[in-house]
Structure formats: structure tokens, C-alpha cells
Short mmCIF file of C-alpha atoms in Angstrom, two decimals:
data_model
loop_
_atom_site.label_atom_id
_atom_site.label_comp_id
_atom_site.label_asym_id
_atom_site.label_seq_id
_atom_site.Cartn_x
_atom_site.Cartn_y
_atom_site.Cartn_z
CA MET V 1 74.49 17.84 -66.02
CA GLU V 2 71.11 19.83 -66.68
CA MET V 3 69.15 19.48 -69.68
CA VAL V 4 65.49 20.71 -71.01
CA ASN V 5 63.63 17.81 -72.52
CA ASP V 6 60.88 18.38 -75.23
CA SER V 7 58.05 19.10 -72.91
CA GLY V 8 59.69 22.33 -71.38
CA ARG V 9 60.71 20.42 -68.03
CA LYS V 10 64.08 21.10 -67.12
CA GLU V 11 66.03 17.90 -66.20
CA ARG V 12 69.56 16.80 -64.38
CA MET V 13 71.42 13.65 -64.77
CA VAL V 14 72.08 11.80 -61.11
CA MET V 15 74.73 8.80 -60.44
CA VAL V 16 72.97 5.90 -59.14
CA GLY V 17 74.88 2.93 -58.74
CA GLY V 18 77.39 2.39 -61.78
CA GLY V 19 74.99 4.59 -64.32
CA HIS V 20 72.70 7.45 -64.60
CA ARG V 21 69.13 8.73 -63.70
CA LYS V 22 67.18 11.47 -65.08
CA GLU V 23 65.57 13.78 -62.02
CA SER V 24 62.75 16.24 -62.98
CA MET V 25 63.24 19.89 -61.70
CA GLU V 26 61.05 22.50 -62.31
CA VAL V 27 58.82 23.16 -65.72
CA VAL V 28 60.45 25.85 -67.74
CA ASP V 29 58.01 26.97 -70.45
CA ASP V 30 58.52 27.75 -74.28
CA ASP V 31 59.17 31.14 -73.68
CA GLY V 32 61.59 30.81 -70.57
CA ARG V 33 58.99 31.52 -67.88
CA MET V 34 58.28 28.63 -65.14
CA ARG V 35 54.08 29.11 -65.01
CA THR V 36 52.50 26.87 -61.77
CA GLY V 37 48.92 27.68 -62.48
CA THR V 38 46.34 24.80 -62.68
CA VAL V 39 42.59 24.36 -63.67
CA TRP V 40 41.96 25.27 -59.68
CA THR V 41 44.07 28.20 -59.36
CA ALA V 42 42.91 29.61 -62.86
CA THR V 43 39.20 28.68 -61.30
CA THR V 44 39.58 30.71 -58.35
CA HIS V 45 40.92 33.70 -60.30
CA ALA V 46 37.78 33.49 -62.78
CA ILE V 47 35.45 33.29 -59.84
CA THR V 48 37.76 36.43 -58.31
CA ALA V 49 37.61 38.15 -61.42
CA VAL V 50 33.74 37.76 -61.90
CA ILE V 51 32.46 38.52 -58.82
CA GLY V 52 32.16 42.27 -57.69
CA SER V 53 30.16 44.80 -56.76
CA GLY V 54 27.86 44.39 -59.53
CA VAL V 55 26.44 41.43 -57.70
CA LEU V 56 24.70 43.95 -55.24
CA ALA V 57 22.27 45.36 -58.15
CA LEU V 58 21.14 41.69 -58.92
CA PRO V 59 17.97 41.64 -56.67
CA TRP V 60 16.89 45.02 -58.07
CA SER V 61 17.65 43.82 -62.09
CA VAL V 62 15.41 40.90 -61.41
CA ALA V 63 12.75 43.10 -59.64
CA GLN V 64 12.71 45.30 -63.36
CA MET V 65 11.85 42.20 -65.26
CA GLY V 66 10.00 39.94 -63.10
CA TRP V 67 9.92 36.06 -62.28
CA ILE V 68 10.04 34.92 -66.05
CA ILE V 69 12.59 37.31 -67.99
CA GLY V 70 14.93 38.16 -64.94
CA PRO V 71 16.29 34.41 -64.06
CA LEU V 72 16.66 34.07 -68.01
CA ALA V 73 18.31 37.09 -68.58
CA LEU V 74 21.03 35.93 -65.42
CA ILE V 75 21.39 32.47 -67.19
CA ALA V 76 21.57 33.95 -70.72
CA CYS V 77 24.45 36.13 -70.13
CA ALA V 78 26.26 33.47 -68.01
CA TYR V 79 25.73 31.33 -71.07
CA VAL V 80 27.03 33.96 -73.66
CA THR V 81 29.79 34.66 -71.25
CA TYR V 82 30.97 31.36 -71.15
CA TYR V 83 30.68 30.61 -74.85
CA THR V 84 32.68 33.47 -75.74
CA ALA V 85 35.49 32.60 -73.33
CA ILE V 86 35.65 29.32 -74.71
CA LEU V 87 36.22 31.16 -77.77
CA LEU V 88 38.59 33.38 -76.37
CA THR V 89 40.89 30.55 -74.98
CA ASP V 90 41.58 28.96 -78.09
CA CYS V 91 43.12 32.60 -78.69
CA TYR V 92 45.46 32.50 -76.18
CA ARG V 93 48.24 31.26 -78.80
CA THR V 94 48.15 32.23 -82.23
CA PRO V 95 48.08 31.29 -85.20
CA ASP V 96 47.80 27.42 -83.62
CA PRO V 97 46.00 27.26 -80.30
CA VAL V 98 48.13 24.31 -79.14
CA HIS V 99 51.81 25.38 -80.66
CA GLY V 100 51.69 28.76 -81.45
CA ARG V 101 53.40 32.05 -80.34
CA ARG V 102 51.73 32.80 -76.80
CA ASN V 103 49.63 36.20 -76.13
CA TYR V 104 50.12 37.52 -72.79
CA THR V 105 47.05 39.93 -72.67
CA TYR V 106 43.44 40.53 -74.05
CA MET V 107 45.02 43.30 -76.41
CA ASP V 108 48.08 41.06 -77.75
CA VAL V 109 45.58 38.61 -78.89
CA VAL V 110 43.69 41.73 -80.90
CA ARG V 111 46.99 42.87 -82.04
CA SER V 112 47.93 39.49 -83.38
CA CYS V 113 44.37 38.40 -84.99
CA LEU V 114 43.08 41.67 -86.03
CA GLY V 115 45.67 44.53 -86.67
CA PRO V 116 46.42 48.04 -85.07
CA ARG V 117 43.11 49.65 -86.16
CA ASP V 118 41.26 47.19 -83.70
CA VAL V 119 43.76 47.50 -81.13
CA PHE V 120 43.05 51.28 -80.95
CA ILE V 121 39.46 50.70 -80.80
CA CYS V 122 39.44 47.72 -78.20
CA GLY V 123 41.97 49.48 -76.13
CA LEU V 124 39.25 52.84 -76.34
CA ALA V 125 36.45 50.38 -74.94
CA GLN V 126 38.71 48.96 -72.20
CA TYR V 127 39.99 52.18 -70.65
CA ILE V 128 36.57 53.94 -71.03
CA MET V 129 35.24 50.71 -69.02
CA LEU V 130 37.80 50.63 -66.80
CA TRP V 131 37.39 54.77 -65.82
CA GLY V 132 33.77 54.31 -65.55
CA THR V 133 34.44 51.11 -63.24
CA MET V 134 36.27 53.82 -60.86
CA VAL V 135 33.36 56.44 -61.03
CA GLY V 136 30.97 53.41 -59.91
CA TYR V 137 33.15 52.41 -57.28
CA THR V 138 33.54 55.86 -55.90
CA ILE V 139 29.51 56.06 -55.85
CA THR V 140 29.28 52.64 -54.43
CA THR V 141 31.81 53.73 -51.48
CA ALA V 142 29.54 56.62 -50.29
CA THR V 143 26.12 54.35 -50.25
CA SER V 144 28.02 52.09 -48.35
CA ILE V 145 29.24 54.27 -45.88
CA MET V 146 25.76 56.05 -45.75
CA ALA V 147 24.30 52.62 -45.25
CA VAL V 148 26.10 52.15 -42.15
CA VAL V 149 25.64 55.51 -40.69
CA ARG V 150 21.70 55.10 -41.59
CA THR V 151 21.58 51.34 -40.13
CA ASN V 152 23.47 52.39 -36.65
CA CYS V 153 20.69 55.43 -36.52
CA PHE V 154 17.84 53.08 -37.15
CA HIS V 155 19.09 50.49 -34.34
CA TYR V 156 19.86 53.10 -31.51
CA LYS V 157 17.21 55.79 -32.13
CA GLY V 158 14.53 53.16 -33.57
CA HIS V 159 12.99 52.86 -37.11
CA ASP V 160 10.89 55.90 -37.23
CA ALA V 161 13.38 58.05 -36.70
CA SER V 162 14.77 60.57 -39.37
CA CYS V 163 17.86 58.91 -40.52
CA GLY V 164 18.80 60.42 -43.40
CA ALA V 165 22.68 60.27 -44.90
CA SER V 166 24.62 62.62 -47.17
CA GLY V 167 27.39 60.86 -49.10
CA THR V 168 29.09 63.83 -50.64
CA LEU V 169 31.85 64.26 -47.69
CA TYR V 170 32.33 60.35 -47.90
CA MET V 171 32.94 60.33 -51.91
CA VAL V 172 35.58 63.46 -51.66
CA LEU V 173 37.37 61.52 -48.40
CA PHE V 174 37.36 58.62 -50.56
CA GLY V 175 39.02 60.31 -53.37
CA ILE V 176 41.46 61.87 -51.02
CA VAL V 177 42.58 58.07 -49.87
CA GLU V 178 42.92 56.91 -53.62
CA ILE V 179 45.15 60.19 -54.40
CA VAL V 180 47.88 58.61 -51.64
CA LEU V 181 47.26 54.76 -52.79
CA SER V 182 47.66 56.69 -56.86
CA GLN V 183 51.64 57.29 -56.11
CA PHE V 184 52.13 53.54 -55.68
CA PRO V 185 54.74 52.73 -58.81
CA ASN V 186 52.95 50.18 -60.08
CA LEU V 187 49.71 47.50 -60.11
CA GLU V 188 52.61 44.78 -58.46
CA LYS V 189 53.34 47.05 -55.70
CA ILE V 190 49.54 46.92 -54.38
CA THR V 191 49.42 42.86 -54.56
CA PHE V 192 47.96 42.75 -51.00
CA ILE V 193 45.73 45.62 -51.33
CA SER V 194 44.28 43.18 -54.09
CA VAL V 195 44.03 40.15 -52.14
CA VAL V 196 42.30 41.62 -49.54
CA ALA V 197 39.86 43.42 -52.11
CA ALA V 198 39.07 39.99 -53.42
CA VAL V 199 38.58 38.77 -49.95
CA MET V 200 36.23 41.29 -49.15
CA SER V 201 33.91 40.76 -52.02
CA PHE V 202 33.42 37.05 -51.31
CA ALA V 203 32.46 38.35 -47.60
CA TYR V 204 30.09 40.81 -48.40
CA SER V 205 28.22 38.74 -51.40
CA PHE V 206 27.83 35.93 -49.08
CA ILE V 207 26.26 38.37 -46.40
CA GLY V 208 23.85 39.38 -48.57
CA LEU V 209 22.95 36.12 -49.63
CA PHE V 210 22.82 35.34 -46.11
CA LEU V 211 20.46 38.21 -45.13
CA SER V 212 18.05 37.59 -48.11
CA ILE V 213 17.53 34.32 -47.32
CA ALA V 214 16.80 35.21 -43.60
CA LYS V 215 14.21 37.58 -44.72
CA PHE V 216 12.54 35.58 -47.05
CA ALA V 217 12.28 33.03 -44.36
CA SER V 218 10.62 35.46 -42.24
CA HIS V 219 7.73 36.37 -44.30
CA HIS V 220 6.97 32.42 -45.54
CA SER V 221 5.64 33.88 -48.81
CA ILE V 222 7.41 34.45 -52.37
CA ARG V 223 7.10 38.25 -53.35
CA GLY V 224 7.24 39.54 -56.88
CA THR V 225 5.22 39.45 -59.92
CA LEU V 226 5.58 37.59 -63.34
CA MET V 227 6.68 40.64 -65.01
CA GLY V 228 8.49 42.78 -62.54
CA VAL V 229 7.30 46.22 -61.36
CA LYS V 230 4.15 47.03 -62.41
CA ILE V 231 3.39 50.28 -64.04
CA SER V 232 0.50 52.37 -62.33
CA ILE V 233 -0.75 56.03 -61.70
CA ASP V 234 0.62 55.79 -57.81
CA GLY V 235 4.02 53.60 -58.96
CA VAL V 236 6.24 54.04 -62.23
CA SER V 237 5.53 55.21 -65.49
CA ALA V 238 5.60 53.30 -68.65
CA SER V 239 8.84 55.05 -70.02
CA THR V 240 10.38 54.45 -66.33
CA LYS V 241 9.75 50.93 -66.68
CA THR V 242 11.31 50.74 -69.80
CA TRP V 243 14.28 52.54 -69.26
CA HIS V 244 14.61 50.84 -66.07
CA SER V 245 14.09 46.97 -67.54
CA LEU V 246 16.81 47.88 -70.02
CA GLN V 247 18.78 49.30 -67.41
CA ALA V 248 18.72 45.78 -65.55
CA LEU V 249 20.30 44.31 -68.77
CA GLY V 250 22.98 46.39 -68.46
CA ASN V 251 23.54 45.63 -64.57
CA ILE V 252 23.68 41.87 -65.40
CA ALA V 253 26.14 42.12 -68.08
CA PHE V 254 28.27 44.36 -65.94
CA ALA V 255 27.73 41.47 -63.22
CA TYR V 256 29.58 38.95 -65.71
CA THR V 257 32.53 41.10 -67.35
CA TYR V 258 35.08 38.45 -67.25
CA ALA V 259 36.48 38.35 -70.68
CA MET V 260 39.14 41.32 -70.44
CA LEU V 261 40.74 39.04 -67.79
CA LEU V 262 40.88 35.73 -69.13
CA ILE V 263 44.07 35.90 -71.29
CA GLU V 264 45.89 37.30 -68.36
CA ILE V 265 44.82 34.22 -66.38
CA GLN V 266 45.38 31.60 -68.51
CA ASP V 267 49.01 32.97 -68.97
CA THR V 268 49.64 31.28 -65.68
CA ILE V 269 48.65 28.23 -66.40
CA LYS V 270 51.53 25.70 -66.86
CA SER V 271 51.50 22.83 -69.34
CA PRO V 272 50.82 19.88 -70.48
CA PRO V 273 48.22 19.70 -70.85
CA PRO V 274 47.34 22.42 -73.62
CA GLU V 275 46.54 25.91 -71.80
CA ASN V 276 43.67 26.42 -74.01
CA GLN V 277 42.17 23.06 -72.70
CA THR V 278 42.68 23.76 -68.81
CA MET V 279 41.35 27.30 -69.22
CA LYS V 280 38.16 25.70 -70.86
CA ARG V 281 37.60 23.79 -67.71
CA ALA V 282 38.35 26.77 -65.33
CA SER V 283 35.76 28.77 -67.28
CA LEU V 284 33.08 26.20 -66.80
CA TYR V 285 33.77 25.94 -63.29
CA GLY V 286 34.47 29.47 -62.49
CA ILE V 287 31.25 30.89 -64.61
CA GLY V 288 29.11 28.06 -63.42
CA VAL V 289 30.04 28.58 -59.60
CA THR V 290 29.10 32.39 -60.25
CA THR V 291 25.88 31.67 -62.53
CA ILE V 292 24.41 29.42 -59.24
CA PHE V 293 25.69 32.40 -56.60
CA TYR V 294 24.27 35.20 -59.16
CA VAL V 295 20.74 33.26 -59.66
CA SER V 296 20.47 32.56 -56.12
CA LEU V 297 21.12 36.14 -54.91
CA GLY V 298 19.13 37.85 -57.41
CA CYS V 299 16.02 35.43 -56.99
CA LEU V 300 16.42 35.41 -53.11
CA GLY V 301 16.83 38.73 -53.30
CA TYR V 302 13.81 39.45 -55.19
CA ALA V 303 11.72 36.82 -53.44
CA ALA V 304 12.73 38.72 -50.16
CA PHE V 305 11.85 42.09 -51.02
CA GLY V 306 9.27 41.74 -54.08
CA ASN V 307 9.10 44.55 -56.34
CA GLU V 308 10.39 46.79 -53.36
CA ALA V 309 13.89 45.55 -54.24
CA PRO V 310 16.80 48.35 -53.30
CA GLY V 311 19.14 49.29 -56.04
CA ASN V 312 21.84 48.28 -54.16
CA ILE V 313 20.62 44.98 -51.81
CA LEU V 314 22.85 45.74 -48.74
CA THR V 315 20.81 49.40 -48.15
CA GLY V 316 17.59 47.27 -47.63
CA PHE V 317 18.69 45.40 -44.50
CA TYR V 318 18.61 47.12 -41.06
CA GLU V 319 19.07 44.10 -38.62
CA PRO V 320 21.16 42.56 -37.44
CA PHE V 321 22.81 45.89 -37.54
CA TRP V 322 26.45 44.75 -36.63
CA LEU V 323 26.38 42.12 -39.63
CA VAL V 324 25.16 44.61 -42.23
CA ASP V 325 27.88 47.21 -40.89
CA ILE V 326 29.99 44.38 -41.66
CA ALA V 327 29.28 43.57 -45.14
CA ASN V 328 29.18 47.41 -46.12
CA VAL V 329 32.79 47.71 -44.54
CA ALA V 330 33.61 44.85 -46.36
CA VAL V 331 32.54 46.82 -49.37
CA LEU V 332 34.18 49.65 -48.67
CA ILE V 333 37.52 47.80 -48.15
CA HIS V 334 37.29 45.98 -51.40
CA LEU V 335 36.69 49.11 -53.25
CA VAL V 336 39.47 51.05 -51.89
CA GLY V 337 41.63 48.13 -53.65
CA ALA V 338 39.65 47.45 -56.56
CA TYR V 339 39.94 51.04 -57.48
CA GLN V 340 43.68 51.19 -57.71
CA VAL V 341 43.36 47.73 -59.52
CA TYR V 342 41.30 49.54 -62.66
CA GLY V 343 43.19 52.69 -62.25
CA GLN V 344 46.73 51.61 -62.56
CA PRO V 345 46.60 50.51 -66.03
CA ILE V 346 45.39 53.89 -67.15
CA PHE V 347 48.32 55.41 -65.27
CA ALA V 348 50.41 53.15 -67.25
CA VAL V 349 49.43 53.72 -70.40
CA TYR V 350 49.07 57.59 -70.62
CA GLU V 351 52.46 57.80 -68.48
CA LYS V 352 54.28 55.67 -71.22
CA TRP V 353 53.06 57.41 -74.12
CA LEU V 354 53.45 61.08 -72.33
CA ALA V 355 57.15 59.71 -71.70
CA ASN V 356 57.86 58.40 -75.28
CA LYS V 357 56.35 61.74 -76.74
CA TRP V 358 58.55 63.65 -74.75
CA PRO V 359 61.77 61.94 -74.12
CA GLU V 360 64.07 64.80 -72.64
CA SER V 361 61.46 66.38 -70.12
CA ALA V 362 62.47 66.63 -66.60
CA PHE V 363 58.77 66.66 -65.93
CA PHE V 364 57.87 63.17 -67.04
CA HIS V 365 61.56 61.72 -66.41
CA ASN V 366 63.00 63.09 -63.29
CA VAL V 367 62.64 61.03 -60.15
CA TYR V 368 62.49 63.09 -57.01
CA GLN V 369 62.84 61.55 -53.52
CA VAL V 370 61.58 62.59 -50.07
CA GLU V 371 62.47 60.66 -46.56
CA LEU V 372 59.27 60.17 -44.67
CA PRO V 373 59.23 61.37 -41.30
CA PHE V 374 58.89 58.45 -38.44
CA LEU V 375 59.41 55.96 -40.85
CA LYS V 376 63.61 55.59 -40.89
CA GLY V 377 64.63 54.27 -44.11
CA TRP V 378 61.78 54.90 -46.12
CA ALA V 379 61.25 57.53 -48.95
CA PHE V 380 58.65 58.46 -51.12
CA ARG V 381 60.13 58.56 -54.91
CA PHE V 382 57.85 60.36 -57.62
CA THR V 383 57.86 62.03 -60.84
CA LEU V 384 56.14 65.20 -61.25
CA CYS V 385 54.24 63.53 -63.86
CA LYS V 386 52.98 61.06 -61.71
CA LEU V 387 52.42 63.32 -58.77
CA ILE V 388 50.54 65.74 -60.70
CA LEU V 389 48.66 64.02 -63.15
CA ARG V 390 47.65 60.98 -61.16
CA THR V 391 46.03 63.27 -58.37
CA LEU V 392 44.23 65.43 -61.49
CA PHE V 393 42.84 62.22 -62.73
CA VAL V 394 41.82 61.24 -59.21
CA ILE V 395 39.95 64.56 -58.77
CA ILE V 396 38.16 64.71 -62.05
CA THR V 397 36.87 61.07 -61.23
CA THR V 398 35.52 61.86 -57.84
CA LEU V 399 33.79 65.03 -59.46
CA ILE V 400 32.06 63.16 -62.01
CA SER V 401 30.73 60.79 -59.60
CA LEU V 402 29.67 63.52 -57.28
CA MET V 403 27.67 64.99 -60.64
CA LEU V 404 26.19 61.37 -61.30
CA PRO V 405 25.74 59.77 -57.89
CA PHE V 406 23.21 56.86 -59.55
CA PHE V 407 24.42 53.42 -58.58
CA ASN V 408 22.17 51.41 -60.83
CA ALA V 409 22.14 53.62 -63.88
CA ILE V 410 26.14 54.01 -63.76
CA LEU V 411 26.40 49.88 -63.74
CA GLY V 412 23.87 49.71 -66.47
CA LEU V 413 25.71 52.00 -68.90
CA LEU V 414 29.49 50.28 -67.83
CA GLY V 415 27.49 46.98 -68.81
CA SER V 416 26.26 48.03 -71.83
CA VAL V 417 29.94 49.47 -73.02
CA ALA V 418 31.86 46.42 -72.11
CA PHE V 419 29.40 43.51 -73.11
CA TRP V 420 29.01 43.77 -77.06
CA PRO V 421 32.88 44.91 -77.56
CA LEU V 422 34.70 43.22 -75.07
CA THR V 423 32.72 40.39 -74.04
CA VAL V 424 31.03 39.32 -77.49
CA TYR V 425 32.58 41.23 -80.42
CA TYR V 426 36.42 40.74 -80.11
CA PRO V 427 36.21 36.98 -78.91
CA VAL V 428 33.94 36.22 -81.80
CA THR V 429 36.18 38.35 -84.48
CA ILE V 430 39.06 37.03 -83.45
CA TYR V 431 38.02 33.32 -83.36
CA MET V 432 37.00 33.56 -86.75
CA ALA V 433 39.95 35.18 -88.16
CA GLN V 434 42.02 32.20 -86.59
CA ALA V 435 39.84 29.59 -87.21
CA LYS V 436 39.95 30.88 -90.80
CA ILE V 437 35.66 30.93 -90.53
CA LYS V 438 34.28 31.93 -94.23
CA ARG V 439 31.41 34.01 -94.73
CA GLY V 440 28.00 32.37 -95.27
CA GLN V 441 29.31 28.82 -93.53
CA GLY V 442 26.89 27.67 -90.90
CA LYS V 443 29.16 28.56 -87.80
CA TRP V 444 29.80 31.82 -89.05
CA LEU V 445 26.32 32.69 -89.63
CA VAL V 446 25.79 31.74 -85.56
CA LEU V 447 28.59 33.63 -84.69
CA GLN V 448 27.34 36.85 -86.73
CA SER V 449 23.46 36.31 -85.03
CA LEU V 450 25.65 36.13 -81.70
CA ASN V 451 27.08 39.25 -82.65
CA MET V 452 23.97 41.38 -83.59
CA ILE V 453 22.02 40.04 -80.75
CA ALA V 454 24.82 41.29 -78.17
CA LEU V 455 24.94 44.36 -80.24
CA ILE V 456 21.21 45.12 -80.11
CA VAL V 457 21.15 44.29 -76.32
CA SER V 458 24.20 46.58 -75.51
CA LEU V 459 22.46 49.47 -77.14
CA LEU V 460 19.00 49.09 -75.74
CA ALA V 461 21.12 49.13 -72.06
CA ALA V 462 22.84 52.08 -73.07
CA VAL V 463 19.93 54.03 -73.82
CA GLY V 464 17.87 53.01 -71.01
CA SER V 465 20.94 53.69 -68.60
CA VAL V 466 21.47 57.15 -70.09
CA ALA V 467 17.49 58.09 -70.18
CA ASP V 468 17.49 57.31 -66.54
CA ILE V 469 20.50 59.55 -65.86
CA ALA V 470 18.98 62.17 -67.83
CA ASN V 471 15.69 61.82 -65.53
CA ARG V 472 17.30 61.70 -62.35
CA LEU V 473 19.23 64.67 -63.22
CA LYS V 474 16.01 66.70 -63.41
CA HIS V 475 15.33 65.90 -59.34
CA VAL V 476 18.75 65.58 -57.79
CA THR V 477 20.86 68.94 -56.73
CA ILE V 478 24.22 68.93 -58.14
CA PHE V 479 27.39 67.84 -55.60
CA LYS V 480 24.35 66.57 -53.34
CA THR V 481 24.09 62.89 -52.90
CA GLU V 482 21.85 61.16 -50.24
CA LEU V 483 20.30 57.86 -49.15
#
């Protein structure tokens, strides 16, 4: 006989001798699902969620601010990310953090605690962030392929050779690949691609760290200055220095983007102990490991290159060319999959909205099937909506990338868009609503102060990034990307 005990653990009675004994089976949670996640799996997910292509810009970001402000900015962003993550973990269940109703996504938490107006605003910020990241990934991909071409050119022709590379064709080719991948039905169908992407992100990150250590060791001195890139007649102007420093704050904020995925990670954790306790430990370990890595790469990269640190750290190395090539190819593979991880939720939300708005339209609902040649038993199933609109979406994203091929400026803008609303404002506001913190209390003052500081940082980073983009547009040829 089977039964479910008070903790949600399914048990069965078995005969032993002349009596009965309870034998434990699988754990079934209060919502009927079976979760197997632990603090270690959640930590792994957290590290994977945080570490991405934003890591490549950290040495450049430190170079803009120097040895004092640069490392402090890295540590400060890490602390803010961790603190707001701790607040958010208590909101996985509402209204009680241990026995309340589960919220399965970040948006569910906003809906439970704040209401429909905030759901709309939060959703808008999320999807702008997702789409902007797809633009950034397209630019980064072209930069990495150009770096491979130039590195091989320098290796075989010498470092004095003219080895320029154009990324326009590479962006177009990347867009074509993503058009094909975008026809997968949903995110669950590209799980393998997502796993490979995560492995690749660790690969190129550690290669970048290793190459920075090797370069630093080769010249036996710490490069860089206390205040970063210097203002001079032959160097950068005061305005450029200011914009780049503000943009660097956005780059660092983008590198720590985590809150959007925290609730989804927490939803994989089994209990007991309560999910919020486990997730707090996982966030501490995950963000702690990430911070150590980020500070190491940011500071060692700056020590190796000084104020000449490149915008993408991997573009600053030419030897050993094979290892540099592996790192850049790893970036390419990572971003091919990561693009879809960010794109598929956007596809899902607008396709669902359109299908509900026109429930009788064949364009949105009729499913067509085409047998694939040379693949017996395989067929391509699609709706006209998915085939046409997803293709148009990727084409528009690629065109925007071709018009704004500025790696650091785009990362800075994305960081500014995501940092205040998604990483600080909503976690803080949700927590205050659930914990019923009253206006004027000491904790209310502390949390609102954090809100205001984060808002100011985001606005400054956005201004710096937009100003840099506007300045760069004066000196580039549209649809022409070069390294």
C-alpha cells in the first residue's frame, strides 16, 4: 500500500516478518511535482547563469576606472547582486517564505506581490534585456570570428603584416544559422545546445584568465594606473574618459545579471530543508565563486595590458594562436546556443498573444509538415506565423547589430537597462511588500537608499553608453564592421 506523508514523501508498506514496515519512495512536493535539486545543483546553475560573454569586457572596464575604483566596482556589484538575491529567495513562496504558494518564475513573483501594472513593466524590461542581449551576441560572434582570422594571419605572415578583418559577412552568416535554429518548437527542444553553450562559456573564460596570467608573468610588472586611462592631448579627451568610465559600470552590472533566473533555479530544489534556505546558500556559493573569478580576470587582464586593455580580452592575444583560436571558437559555439536561450522566450510570448487574439486564423494555428530529404522519418512541422515572424525577428536583430557594432557600448547599455529594475528595484519592492515593511522603518530606509543608488548608477551607465554609441556612429560606415 502506498501513501504520502506530511513532508510530501511517498511511502509504501511492506511486509516484514509478521508486521509492516514503511519504505520510502520518491519525494512528491505539495504541487504534485518531484524535484531533485540540491544546494550543489543550484550552485552550478547559478554560476552558469551569471558567467557569460560579459566577462570578456571586464579588463577593459577596470582599465577605464583604474586600480582603486575598478576592483571596488566589481566587488560592490557582486554584493548588491547577492543581497537582492537573498531578498528574492524569500519570495519564491508567497505570502509565507516557507509554507506559502509557489511562484514558478520571476514574473509570477511580481504578479503575486505587486499586481498587473508591475507585471507589464517588469515584462517589458525583461524582454528588452533579452532582445538587446541577442544584438550583443551577434556583435560578439562577429568579433570572435574576426579575431580568429586576424590571429591566424599574424601567425603565418608575421605581426607586421596587414591583417584587418571585416565582420559584416560573419554577422549575416550567424543570422542565417539563427534563423534555422529559431524554427525549433520551444526552449525544451534545444536543451543539448544550452548545455554545450554553458560548457563553452567556462572554456573561453578560463582560457582568457590563463592567457592574462601568462602575459602578466612575461613582463614581470603590474601595468595600469590608480585612476585608469589618462586624459591627454594624444590620448582620450575628458568627455570620452567620462563616458567610458560610466559605460564600464554598465559592463560590470551586465556581467552580474542573475535575478531574472533565480526563481527558475529555486524551483528545481527539493525540500526539506525549505527552498529559500537552500537557495541562499547556493547564491552565496555561486556569486562568491563568480566574484573571485571576475575580480581575478578583470584585475589580471588589466595588470597584463594596463590602460591599453582591449574591449574584448580575447582580441588582445595572438599567441599561442591555436589556444586563442580555441577560445574564440568556444565563444562562437556558446553564443549560437545562448542566442536561442534568450530568443525562444520572446518568440513564445508574442506567438501566444497573437494566437489568442486571432483564434480562428490559419496563419497562427494551421500546422504544415514537410518531409526532410535524406532523413527518413523526419519532418519539419511549422505554422506560417512561426516561419515568417521568427525569420523577420532574426533579420531585424541582425540589421540592428550591423548598424551598431559596438561591443562594449552595447554591453554597457544592456547592463544599465537590467541592473536597476530587474536586479534591484523589483527584488527590493517585492520583499518589502511580502515582509510588510512600513514606510519610515530603518530597513525601509536602507532598502530605498539602495534603490536610489542603483537607479543613479543605471542612469549614469545608460548615459555613458548612449553617448559613446553616438560618438562612434560619427566615425563608422554603416553596415561595415571591422577589427
